[in-house]
């Protein structure tokens, strides 16, 4: 027999049998959300790998972009 549990105010907390507790939609929804998130991460990483061009990330282009941004302000 398990020891009785008490809440912070000293009231006894009824024991719950976790083996017979119903599995709600929240567990399925959590799993679906995690799967969707990591699926999107995979798609984004794959798309970046496919469309990556080394010339697009040159330092000169970054400086020119920053100068253009500052000139427009």
mmCIF file with all atom_site columns, C-alpha atoms in Angstrom:
data_model
loop_
_atom_site.group_PDB
_atom_site.id
_atom_site.type_symbol
_atom_site.label_atom_id
_atom_site.label_alt_id
_atom_site.label_comp_id
_atom_site.label_asym_id
_atom_site.label_entity_id
_atom_site.label_seq_id
_atom_site.pdbx_PDB_ins_code
_atom_site.Cartn_x
_atom_site.Cartn_y
_atom_site.Cartn_z
_atom_site.occupancy
_atom_site.B_iso_or_equiv
_atom_site.pdbx_formal_charge
_atom_site.auth_seq_id
_atom_site.auth_comp_id
_atom_site.auth_asym_id
_atom_site.auth_atom_id
_atom_site.pdbx_PDB_model_num
ATOM 1  C CA . UNK A 1 1  ? 0.000  0.000  0.000   1.00 0.00 ? 1  UNK A CA 1
ATOM 2  C CA . UNK A 1 2  ? 1.346  3.421  -0.942  1.00 0.00 ? 2  UNK A CA 1
ATOM 3  C CA . UNK A 1 3  ? 1.801  6.290  1.449   1.00 0.00 ? 3  UNK A CA 1
ATOM 4  C CA . UNK A 1 4  ? -0.947 8.927  1.325   1.00 0.00 ? 4  UNK A CA 1
ATOM 5  C CA . UNK A 1 5  ? -0.004 12.141 -0.480  1.00 0.00 ? 5  UNK A CA 1
ATOM 6  C CA . UNK A 1 6  ? -0.909 15.607 0.737   1.00 0.00 ? 6  UNK A CA 1
ATOM 7  C CA . UNK A 1 7  ? -1.222 18.897 -1.154  1.00 0.00 ? 7  UNK A CA 1
ATOM 8  C CA . UNK A 1 8  ? 0.537  22.075 0.082   1.00 0.00 ? 8  UNK A CA 1
ATOM 9  C CA . UNK A 1 9  ? -2.433 22.913 2.342   1.00 0.00 ? 9  UNK A CA 1
ATOM 10 C CA . UNK A 1 10 ? -2.405 19.564 4.126   1.00 0.00 ? 10 UNK A CA 1
ATOM 11 C CA . UNK A 1 11 ? -5.424 18.055 2.376   1.00 0.00 ? 11 UNK A CA 1
ATOM 12 C CA . UNK A 1 12 ? -5.073 14.416 1.300   1.00 0.00 ? 12 UNK A CA 1
ATOM 13 C CA . UNK A 1 13 ? -4.712 13.874 -2.439  1.00 0.00 ? 13 UNK A CA 1
ATOM 14 C CA . UNK A 1 14 ? -6.643 10.900 -3.822  1.00 0.00 ? 14 UNK A CA 1
ATOM 15 C CA . UNK A 1 15 ? -4.463 8.203  -5.360  1.00 0.00 ? 15 UNK A CA 1
ATOM 16 C CA . UNK A 1 16 ? -4.665 7.817  -9.131  1.00 0.00 ? 16 UNK A CA 1
ATOM 17 C CA . UNK A 1 17 ? -3.984 4.525  -10.837 1.00 0.00 ? 17 UNK A CA 1
ATOM 18 C CA . UNK A 1 18 ? -1.918 5.583  -13.868 1.00 0.00 ? 18 UNK A CA 1
ATOM 19 C CA . UNK A 1 19 ? -2.326 2.203  -15.559 1.00 0.00 ? 19 UNK A CA 1
ATOM 20 C CA . UNK A 1 20 ? -6.062 2.775  -16.040 1.00 0.00 ? 20 UNK A CA 1
ATOM 21 C CA . UNK A 1 21 ? -5.927 6.527  -16.692 1.00 0.00 ? 21 UNK A CA 1
ATOM 22 C CA . UNK A 1 22 ? -7.291 7.358  -20.143 1.00 0.00 ? 22 UNK A CA 1
ATOM 23 C CA . UNK A 1 23 ? -4.790 8.475  -22.741 1.00 0.00 ? 23 UNK A CA 1
ATOM 24 C CA . UNK A 1 24 ? -6.090 11.800 -23.956 1.00 0.00 ? 24 UNK A CA 1
ATOM 25 C CA . UNK A 1 25 ? -5.718 13.566 -27.225 1.00 0.00 ? 25 UNK A CA 1
ATOM 26 C CA . UNK A 1 26 ? -3.006 15.731 -25.701 1.00 0.00 ? 26 UNK A CA 1
ATOM 27 C CA . UNK A 1 27 ? -0.432 12.936 -25.977 1.00 0.00 ? 27 UNK A CA 1
ATOM 28 C CA . UNK A 1 28 ? -1.296 12.398 -29.639 1.00 0.00 ? 28 UNK A CA 1
ATOM 29 C CA . UNK A 1 29 ? -1.315 16.148 -30.277 1.00 0.00 ? 29 UNK A CA 1
ATOM 30 C CA . UNK A 1 30 ? 2.089  16.554 -28.610 1.00 0.00 ? 30 UNK A CA 1
ATOM 31 C CA . UNK A 1 31 ? 3.572  13.770 -30.727 1.00 0.00 ? 31 UNK A CA 1
ATOM 32 C CA . UNK A 1 32 ? 2.051  15.249 -33.892 1.00 0.00 ? 32 UNK A CA 1
ATOM 33 C CA . UNK A 1 33 ? 3.415  18.700 -33.056 1.00 0.00 ? 33 UNK A CA 1
ATOM 34 C CA . UNK A 1 34 ? 6.893  17.390 -32.381 1.00 0.00 ? 34 UNK A CA 1
ATOM 35 C CA . UNK A 1 35 ? 6.830  15.411 -35.620 1.00 0.00 ? 35 UNK A CA 1
ATOM 36 C CA . UNK A 1 36 ? 5.610  18.417 -37.600 1.00 0.00 ? 36 UNK A CA 1
ATOM 37 C CA . UNK A 1 37 ? 8.293  20.669 -36.089 1.00 0.00 ? 37 UNK A CA 1
ATOM 38 C CA . UNK A 1 38 ? 11.171 18.311 -36.847 1.00 0.00 ? 38 UNK A CA 1
ATOM 39 C CA . UNK A 1 39 ? 9.723  17.562 -40.285 1.00 0.00 ? 39 UNK A CA 1
ATOM 40 C CA . UNK A 1 40 ? 9.764  21.271 -41.108 1.00 0.00 ? 40 UNK A CA 1
ATOM 41 C CA . UNK A 1 41 ? 13.292 21.584 -39.753 1.00 0.00 ? 41 UNK A CA 1
ATOM 42 C CA . UNK A 1 42 ? 14.364 18.763 -42.063 1.00 0.00 ? 42 UNK A CA 1
ATOM 43 C CA . UNK A 1 43 ? 12.642 20.324 -45.085 1.00 0.00 ? 43 UNK A CA 1
ATOM 44 C CA . UNK A 1 44 ? 14.232 23.717 -44.420 1.00 0.00 ? 44 UNK A CA 1
ATOM 45 C CA . UNK A 1 45 ? 17.716 22.255 -43.969 1.00 0.00 ? 45 UNK A CA 1
ATOM 46 C CA . UNK A 1 46 ? 17.323 20.145 -47.105 1.00 0.00 ? 46 UNK A CA 1
ATOM 47 C CA . UNK A 1 47 ? 16.069 23.120 -49.135 1.00 0.00 ? 47 UNK A CA 1
ATOM 48 C CA . UNK A 1 48 ? 18.981 25.238 -47.951 1.00 0.00 ? 48 UNK A CA 1
ATOM 49 C CA . UNK A 1 49 ? 21.402 22.474 -48.920 1.00 0.00 ? 49 UNK A CA 1
ATOM 50 C CA . UNK A 1 50 ? 19.856 22.108 -52.386 1.00 0.00 ? 50 UNK A CA 1
ATOM 51 C CA . UNK A 1 51 ? 19.703 25.827 -53.185 1.00 0.00 ? 51 UNK A CA 1
ATOM 52 C CA . UNK A 1 52 ? 22.987 26.821 -51.520 1.00 0.00 ? 52 UNK A CA 1
ATOM 53 C CA . UNK A 1 53 ? 25.334 28.876 -53.662 1.00 0.00 ? 53 UNK A CA 1
ATOM 54 C CA . UNK A 1 54 ? 28.671 29.828 -52.096 1.00 0.00 ? 54 UNK A CA 1
ATOM 55 C CA . UNK A 1 55 ? 28.774 33.160 -53.973 1.00 0.00 ? 55 UNK A CA 1
ATOM 56 C CA . UNK A 1 56 ? 25.628 34.344 -52.205 1.00 0.00 ? 56 UNK A CA 1
ATOM 57 C CA . UNK A 1 57 ? 27.369 34.409 -48.838 1.00 0.00 ? 57 UNK A CA 1
ATOM 58 C CA . UNK A 1 58 ? 30.417 36.445 -49.791 1.00 0.00 ? 58 UNK A CA 1
ATOM 59 C CA . UNK A 1 59 ? 31.652 39.145 -47.463 1.00 0.00 ? 59 UNK A CA 1
ATOM 60 C CA . UNK A 1 60 ? 31.585 41.770 -50.206 1.00 0.00 ? 60 UNK A CA 1
ATOM 61 C CA . UNK A 1 61 ? 27.869 41.229 -50.829 1.00 0.00 ? 61 UNK A CA 1
ATOM 62 C CA . UNK A 1 62 ? 27.152 41.477 -47.109 1.00 0.00 ? 62 UNK A CA 1
ATOM 63 C CA . UNK A 1 63 ? 29.053 44.777 -46.877 1.00 0.00 ? 63 UNK A CA 1
ATOM 64 C CA . UNK A 1 64 ? 27.273 46.139 -49.959 1.00 0.00 ? 64 UNK A CA 1
ATOM 65 C CA . UNK A 1 65 ? 23.900 45.147 -48.492 1.00 0.00 ? 65 UNK A CA 1
ATOM 66 C CA . UNK A 1 66 ? 24.719 46.806 -45.157 1.00 0.00 ? 66 UNK A CA 1
ATOM 67 C CA . UNK A 1 67 ? 25.859 49.999 -46.920 1.00 0.00 ? 67 UNK A CA 1
ATOM 68 C CA . UNK A 1 68 ? 22.669 50.032 -48.977 1.00 0.00 ? 68 UNK A CA 1
ATOM 69 C CA . UNK A 1 69 ? 20.608 49.576 -45.824 1.00 0.00 ? 69 UNK A CA 1
ATOM 70 C CA . UNK A 1 70 ? 22.420 52.441 -44.067 1.00 0.00 ? 70 UNK A CA 1
ATOM 71 C CA . UNK A 1 71 ? 22.087 54.673 -47.138 1.00 0.00 ? 71 UNK A CA 1
ATOM 72 C CA . UNK A 1 72 ? 18.315 54.127 -47.190 1.00 0.00 ? 72 UNK A CA 1
ATOM 73 C CA . UNK A 1 73 ? 18.002 55.227 -43.567 1.00 0.00 ? 73 UNK A CA 1
#
